Short mmCIF file of C-alpha atoms in Angstrom, two decimals:
data_model
loop_
_atom_site.label_atom_id
_atom_site.label_comp_id
_atom_site.label_asym_id
_atom_site.label_seq_id
_atom_site.Cartn_x
_atom_site.Cartn_y
_atom_site.Cartn_z
CA MET A 24 72.03 -10.18 38.99
CA PRO A 25 74.62 -12.03 36.88
CA SER A 26 73.76 -13.37 33.44
CA PRO A 27 71.92 -16.70 33.59
CA ILE A 28 74.03 -17.83 30.64
CA PRO A 29 77.70 -18.29 31.59
CA SER A 30 79.80 -15.88 29.57
CA SER A 31 82.41 -18.57 29.02
CA ARG A 32 79.93 -20.40 26.79
CA LEU A 33 79.62 -17.38 24.52
CA LEU A 34 82.99 -15.70 24.36
CA PRO A 35 86.68 -16.64 24.22
CA LYS A 36 88.55 -16.71 27.50
CA GLY A 37 89.88 -13.34 28.63
CA LEU A 38 87.14 -11.27 27.04
CA PHE A 39 84.18 -11.82 29.31
CA PRO A 40 81.61 -9.04 29.88
CA SER A 41 82.65 -6.12 31.99
CA ALA A 42 80.68 -3.40 33.75
CA VAL A 43 83.36 -0.86 32.91
CA VAL A 44 81.94 1.69 30.47
CA GLY A 45 84.75 1.40 27.98
CA ALA A 46 85.09 -2.35 28.18
CA CYS A 47 83.61 -4.59 25.57
CA SER A 48 82.29 -8.12 25.92
CA SER A 49 83.06 -9.20 22.37
CA PRO A 50 86.22 -11.05 21.32
CA LEU A 51 87.66 -8.16 19.43
CA ALA A 52 91.07 -6.59 18.98
CA ARG A 53 91.77 -2.89 18.95
CA THR A 54 93.75 -1.64 15.98
CA GLN A 55 95.36 1.71 15.42
CA HIS A 56 96.58 3.24 12.16
CA GLY A 57 98.74 6.27 12.82
CA SER A 58 96.87 8.69 15.03
CA SER A 59 93.34 7.71 13.97
CA LEU A 60 91.30 4.64 14.90
CA GLN A 61 89.39 2.77 12.22
CA VAL A 62 86.93 -0.10 12.19
CA PRO A 63 88.84 -2.88 10.40
CA PRO A 64 86.98 -5.02 7.86
CA ARG A 65 87.27 -8.29 9.75
CA SER A 66 88.69 -7.91 13.27
CA CYS A 67 86.82 -5.58 15.64
CA THR A 68 87.57 -3.17 18.43
CA SER A 69 87.45 -4.43 22.01
CA VAL A 70 86.47 -0.98 23.30
CA ILE A 71 83.52 1.21 22.38
CA HIS A 72 84.86 4.74 22.04
CA TRP A 73 81.64 6.52 22.93
CA LYS A 74 82.92 9.98 22.04
CA GLN A 75 83.54 8.76 18.48
CA LEU A 76 79.85 8.03 17.87
CA ARG A 77 78.36 10.66 15.56
CA SER A 78 74.98 11.34 13.94
CA VAL A 79 73.06 8.80 16.02
CA GLU A 80 69.58 8.35 14.51
CA PRO A 81 66.84 5.84 15.43
CA VAL A 82 66.00 3.37 12.66
CA GLY A 83 63.81 0.78 14.36
CA SER A 84 62.71 -1.05 17.49
CA GLY A 85 61.81 -4.58 18.50
CA GLY A 86 60.63 -6.62 21.42
CA PHE A 87 63.85 -6.24 23.39
CA GLY A 88 65.42 -3.00 22.22
CA PHE A 89 66.07 -0.11 19.88
CA VAL A 90 68.35 0.15 16.85
CA TYR A 91 70.17 3.31 15.78
CA ARG A 92 72.30 4.27 12.81
CA ALA A 93 75.51 6.11 13.62
CA GLU A 94 78.93 7.09 12.33
CA TYR A 95 81.78 5.46 14.23
CA LEU A 96 85.49 5.76 13.51
CA GLY A 97 84.83 6.58 9.86
CA SER A 98 82.26 3.83 9.27
CA THR A 99 78.47 3.64 9.34
CA VAL A 100 77.36 1.26 12.10
CA ALA A 101 74.19 0.01 13.76
CA LEU A 102 73.84 0.53 17.51
CA LYS A 103 71.44 -1.82 19.28
CA LYS A 104 70.43 -1.02 22.82
CA VAL A 105 68.82 -3.98 24.56
CA LYS A 106 66.22 -2.76 27.04
CA ARG A 107 65.20 -4.45 30.24
CA CYS A 108 61.69 -5.82 29.81
CA SER A 109 59.69 -5.22 32.98
CA LYS A 110 57.40 -8.17 32.23
CA ASN A 111 60.22 -10.60 31.47
CA THR A 112 63.59 -9.40 32.72
CA LEU A 113 65.16 -12.84 32.35
CA ALA A 114 64.18 -13.06 28.67
CA SER A 115 65.58 -9.63 27.85
CA ARG A 116 68.86 -10.45 29.62
CA GLN A 117 69.13 -13.74 27.76
CA SER A 118 68.38 -11.96 24.48
CA PHE A 119 71.42 -9.72 25.01
CA TRP A 120 73.77 -12.62 25.73
CA ALA A 121 72.37 -14.66 22.85
CA GLU A 122 73.24 -11.84 20.44
CA LEU A 123 76.89 -12.46 21.34
CA ASN A 124 76.83 -16.07 20.15
CA VAL A 125 78.17 -14.68 16.84
CA ALA A 126 80.49 -12.02 18.28
CA HIS A 127 83.57 -13.91 17.12
CA LEU A 128 82.20 -15.03 13.73
CA HIS A 129 82.71 -13.34 10.35
CA HIS A 130 80.86 -14.27 7.16
CA GLN A 131 79.48 -12.35 4.21
CA ASN A 132 75.92 -13.53 4.95
CA ILE A 133 75.97 -12.79 8.70
CA VAL A 134 75.67 -9.34 10.28
CA ARG A 135 79.02 -8.67 11.97
CA VAL A 136 79.24 -7.71 15.64
CA ILE A 137 81.80 -4.96 16.23
CA ALA A 138 81.60 -4.59 20.00
CA ALA A 139 79.31 -5.02 23.00
CA THR A 140 79.17 -3.70 26.53
CA THR A 141 76.95 -4.07 29.57
CA SER A 142 76.93 -0.36 30.36
CA ALA A 143 77.01 2.97 28.57
CA PRO A 144 77.61 6.58 29.57
CA GLY A 145 74.61 8.85 29.96
CA ASP A 146 72.09 6.17 30.93
CA SER A 147 69.55 7.98 33.12
CA ASP A 148 68.22 4.72 34.51
CA ALA A 149 70.74 1.94 35.06
CA ASP A 150 67.90 -0.58 35.29
CA SER A 151 66.43 0.32 31.90
CA SER A 152 69.17 -1.21 29.76
CA ILE A 153 70.78 -4.65 29.69
CA GLY A 154 73.58 -3.68 27.32
CA THR A 155 74.63 -2.16 24.01
CA ILE A 156 75.79 -3.93 20.85
CA LEU A 157 77.67 -2.26 18.00
CA MET A 158 77.22 -3.96 14.61
CA GLU A 159 77.92 -3.36 10.96
CA PHE A 160 75.25 -1.30 9.27
CA VAL A 161 73.87 -3.38 6.40
CA GLY A 162 71.13 -1.12 5.09
CA ASN A 163 67.61 0.06 5.67
CA ARG A 164 65.79 -2.87 4.04
CA ASN A 165 64.91 -6.41 5.04
CA LEU A 166 63.14 -9.18 3.14
CA GLN A 167 59.87 -8.55 4.98
CA GLN A 168 59.77 -5.05 3.50
CA VAL A 169 60.72 -6.26 0.02
CA ILE A 170 58.10 -9.03 0.00
CA TYR A 171 55.13 -7.16 1.43
CA GLY A 172 55.99 -3.46 1.28
CA THR A 173 57.08 -2.95 -2.33
CA ALA A 174 55.81 -3.66 -5.82
CA GLU A 175 59.26 -4.49 -7.19
CA PRO A 176 59.37 -7.83 -9.01
CA LEU A 177 60.62 -10.93 -7.21
CA GLU A 178 61.31 -13.24 -10.12
CA GLY A 179 62.30 -16.84 -9.47
CA ALA A 180 66.02 -16.35 -10.06
CA ARG A 181 66.17 -13.52 -7.54
CA CYS A 182 64.28 -15.56 -4.94
CA VAL A 183 66.67 -18.48 -5.40
CA ARG A 184 69.67 -16.15 -5.10
CA TYR A 185 68.33 -14.75 -1.84
CA ALA A 186 67.60 -18.27 -0.60
CA ALA A 187 71.16 -19.34 -1.42
CA ASP A 188 72.51 -16.39 0.58
CA ILE A 189 70.47 -17.46 3.60
CA ALA A 190 71.53 -21.10 3.17
CA ARG A 191 75.20 -20.05 3.09
CA GLY A 192 74.74 -18.09 6.27
CA LEU A 193 73.02 -21.03 7.97
CA ARG A 194 75.69 -23.46 6.78
CA PHE A 195 78.33 -21.24 8.38
CA LEU A 196 76.38 -20.79 11.64
CA HIS A 197 75.64 -24.49 11.99
CA SER A 198 79.28 -25.39 11.32
CA HIS A 199 80.12 -23.29 14.39
CA GLY A 200 77.38 -24.81 16.53
CA VAL A 201 75.06 -21.79 16.43
CA VAL A 202 71.33 -22.24 15.79
CA HIS A 203 69.48 -18.99 15.01
CA LEU A 204 65.93 -20.09 15.98
CA ASP A 205 64.20 -17.04 14.47
CA ILE A 206 64.82 -17.18 10.72
CA LYS A 207 62.14 -15.09 8.99
CA PRO A 208 62.06 -12.34 6.34
CA ALA A 209 62.24 -9.52 8.91
CA ASN A 210 65.53 -10.94 10.24
CA VAL A 211 67.22 -11.08 6.84
CA LEU A 212 68.74 -7.73 5.87
CA LEU A 213 69.62 -6.63 2.33
CA SER A 214 72.91 -4.85 1.71
CA GLY A 215 73.49 -2.16 -0.88
CA GLU A 216 74.91 -4.90 -3.11
CA ASP A 217 71.63 -6.86 -2.80
CA VAL A 218 73.22 -9.53 -0.60
CA CYS A 219 71.22 -11.15 2.21
CA LYS A 220 72.66 -11.10 5.72
CA ILE A 221 71.13 -12.93 8.68
CA ALA A 222 70.52 -10.63 11.65
CA ASP A 223 68.98 -10.59 15.14
CA PHE A 224 70.47 -13.45 17.15
CA GLY A 225 68.48 -12.75 20.31
CA CYS A 226 66.88 -16.22 20.20
CA SER A 227 70.02 -18.12 19.15
CA VAL A 228 71.69 -20.91 21.09
CA LYS A 229 75.18 -22.38 21.02
CA LEU A 230 75.17 -26.16 20.84
CA ASP A 231 77.70 -28.43 22.44
CA ARG A 232 80.18 -29.45 19.71
CA ALA A 233 79.99 -33.02 20.97
CA ARG A 234 76.36 -33.34 19.91
CA GLU A 235 74.04 -31.93 17.28
CA THR A 236 71.03 -31.37 19.55
CA CYS A 237 70.55 -29.78 22.93
CA ALA A 238 67.54 -29.88 25.23
CA ASP A 239 68.95 -28.00 28.24
CA HIS A 240 68.66 -24.39 27.09
CA PRO A 241 66.17 -22.81 29.52
CA HIS A 242 65.43 -19.80 27.29
CA VAL A 243 64.22 -21.91 24.36
CA SER A 244 60.49 -21.65 24.84
CA LEU A 245 57.28 -20.82 23.06
CA VAL A 246 57.86 -17.10 23.67
CA CYS A 247 61.15 -17.10 21.77
CA GLY A 248 60.99 -16.83 18.01
CA THR A 249 58.02 -16.40 15.68
CA TYR A 250 55.26 -19.00 15.88
CA THR A 251 54.53 -19.01 12.13
CA HIS A 252 58.14 -20.04 11.43
CA ARG A 253 58.81 -22.25 14.44
CA ALA A 254 59.60 -25.93 13.90
CA PRO A 255 56.97 -28.33 15.29
CA GLU A 256 59.48 -30.12 17.53
CA LEU A 257 60.20 -26.84 19.30
CA LEU A 258 56.49 -26.14 19.70
CA LYS A 259 56.34 -29.52 21.46
CA GLY A 260 59.26 -28.61 23.73
CA GLU A 261 61.70 -31.09 22.20
CA ALA A 262 65.44 -30.73 21.68
CA VAL A 263 67.00 -27.92 19.68
CA SER A 264 68.95 -28.84 16.54
CA PRO A 265 70.11 -27.02 13.39
CA LYS A 266 67.17 -28.64 11.58
CA ALA A 267 64.86 -26.16 13.35
CA ASP A 268 66.42 -23.40 11.23
CA ILE A 269 65.80 -25.44 8.09
CA PHE A 270 62.06 -25.51 8.83
CA SER A 271 62.05 -21.73 9.30
CA PHE A 272 64.06 -21.33 6.11
CA GLY A 273 61.34 -23.23 4.23
CA ILE A 274 58.62 -20.85 5.45
CA THR A 275 60.79 -17.85 4.51
CA LEU A 276 61.46 -19.20 1.00
CA TRP A 277 57.75 -19.85 0.50
CA GLN A 278 57.05 -16.21 1.40
CA LEU A 279 59.66 -15.06 -1.12
CA LEU A 280 58.07 -17.15 -3.86
CA THR A 281 54.41 -16.36 -3.17
CA ARG A 282 54.46 -12.97 -1.37
CA GLU A 283 51.66 -14.27 0.84
CA PRO A 284 51.43 -14.70 4.64
CA PRO A 285 52.06 -18.36 5.55
CA TYR A 286 48.93 -18.85 7.69
CA ALA A 287 45.62 -17.19 8.47
CA GLY A 288 43.41 -17.56 11.51
CA ASP A 289 43.69 -17.73 15.26
CA ARG A 290 47.21 -18.18 16.65
CA GLN A 291 46.35 -21.08 18.92
CA ARG A 292 44.49 -22.88 16.14
CA VAL A 293 47.48 -22.48 13.82
CA LEU A 294 49.90 -23.74 16.49
CA TYR A 295 47.76 -26.81 17.13
CA ALA A 296 47.40 -27.55 13.42
CA ILE A 297 51.15 -27.24 12.76
CA VAL A 298 51.90 -29.87 15.39
CA ALA A 299 48.88 -32.17 15.32
CA GLN A 300 47.77 -31.93 11.69
CA GLU A 301 51.06 -31.02 9.98
CA LEU A 302 49.61 -27.76 8.67
CA ARG A 303 51.95 -26.11 6.17
CA PRO A 304 51.61 -23.24 3.66
CA SER A 305 49.90 -24.18 0.39
CA LEU A 306 51.97 -25.48 -2.53
CA ARG A 307 49.06 -25.43 -4.99
CA ASP A 308 49.82 -22.12 -6.71
CA SER A 309 50.32 -23.24 -10.32
CA ALA A 310 51.85 -19.91 -11.34
CA VAL A 311 54.65 -20.40 -8.81
CA PHE A 312 55.03 -24.17 -8.57
CA GLY A 313 53.79 -25.31 -11.97
CA CYS A 314 56.99 -24.88 -14.00
CA ALA A 315 60.01 -27.20 -13.85
CA ARG A 316 61.84 -24.98 -11.37
CA GLY A 317 58.65 -24.57 -9.31
CA GLN A 318 58.15 -28.32 -9.05
CA ARG A 319 61.67 -28.78 -7.72
CA LEU A 320 61.15 -25.91 -5.28
CA ARG A 321 57.93 -27.56 -4.11
CA ALA A 322 59.85 -30.78 -3.38
CA LEU A 323 62.55 -28.79 -1.58
CA LEU A 324 59.99 -26.99 0.58
CA ALA A 325 58.23 -30.24 1.44
CA ALA A 326 61.57 -31.65 2.61
CA CYS A 327 62.28 -28.55 4.73
CA TRP A 328 58.84 -28.87 6.36
CA SER A 329 59.09 -32.53 7.30
CA ALA A 330 57.61 -33.20 10.74
CA ASP A 331 60.67 -35.37 11.40
CA GLY A 332 63.63 -33.01 11.65
CA ARG A 333 66.03 -35.83 10.78
CA ARG A 334 64.50 -36.02 7.31
CA ARG A 335 65.09 -32.34 6.56
CA PRO A 336 68.17 -31.44 4.50
CA SER A 337 71.16 -29.81 6.13
CA ALA A 338 72.10 -26.25 5.18
CA SER A 339 74.88 -27.65 2.97
CA GLU A 340 72.42 -29.95 1.20
CA LEU A 341 70.00 -27.05 0.83
CA LEU A 342 72.62 -24.92 -0.87
CA GLU A 343 73.51 -27.75 -3.24
CA LEU A 344 69.85 -28.27 -4.17
CA LEU A 345 69.35 -24.55 -4.80
CA GLN A 346 72.43 -24.41 -7.02
CA ARG A 347 71.10 -27.30 -9.10
CA LEU A 348 67.82 -25.58 -9.93
CA PRO A 349 67.20 -25.00 -13.64
#
């Protein structure tokens, strides 16, 4: 069954997905230095050299696949194998193709895709895997782990710095017509230099450059993304726009500042309250929002959470507001 998302909407012409084991579906260029191949810092290989993968170790798993750490051509990389979900094959296939919305993009706050292929050697069951994606290895930590799994301090300046990293990544994505649609602490990785990088583009969509919203993406549904961070217009089935990521950013920043879960209670009750009653996380914590910086952050969060997406700031405006904080 071919991909339900035309490959021409995701990748440059001439580098569409191939079933050949060595072929790669990402818009990457092979480079060679002398007799040894290396992963260049910006451009990426168009072929996965499977025999060059070393020390492959599992590091995590998610709804649609498994992630491994490996050594590849002298660099540490992350290998993501997207599995075929027996309960929702279409969703798992779309998740794989959505990951490639950023295959041709390079930014310091975005996890870089090195290569991708629809097949791999040694697969015992051809129907068990949709494809494999090779990415830069950022590190072993994400913001979810830092917020809830450690006792290390998260002072205001550090939270704002992390928020600015995410805003820069979103500004770059939105300038290229990509909407992430699943911004949350678990999808923001921390590098060894303590820089935030946005990861996991399995829910992302590519918007038509001629317009800022799009309502015709069939895989944008209630099952895609995380309900606690999902913009109310998407919960209502309305058009996708970059402002959906701004809403999710606001929830993520609130978690950074408070180290609390955004909502408590039954999922369906929370979903109803977000849409019908404009339920949002509490901004009453005087220890967090009582100082001058906290008051400005409270106003910023309220703007990000507006029920009317048109009233939310853009990623560029967000970054400017964060940089102005005292």
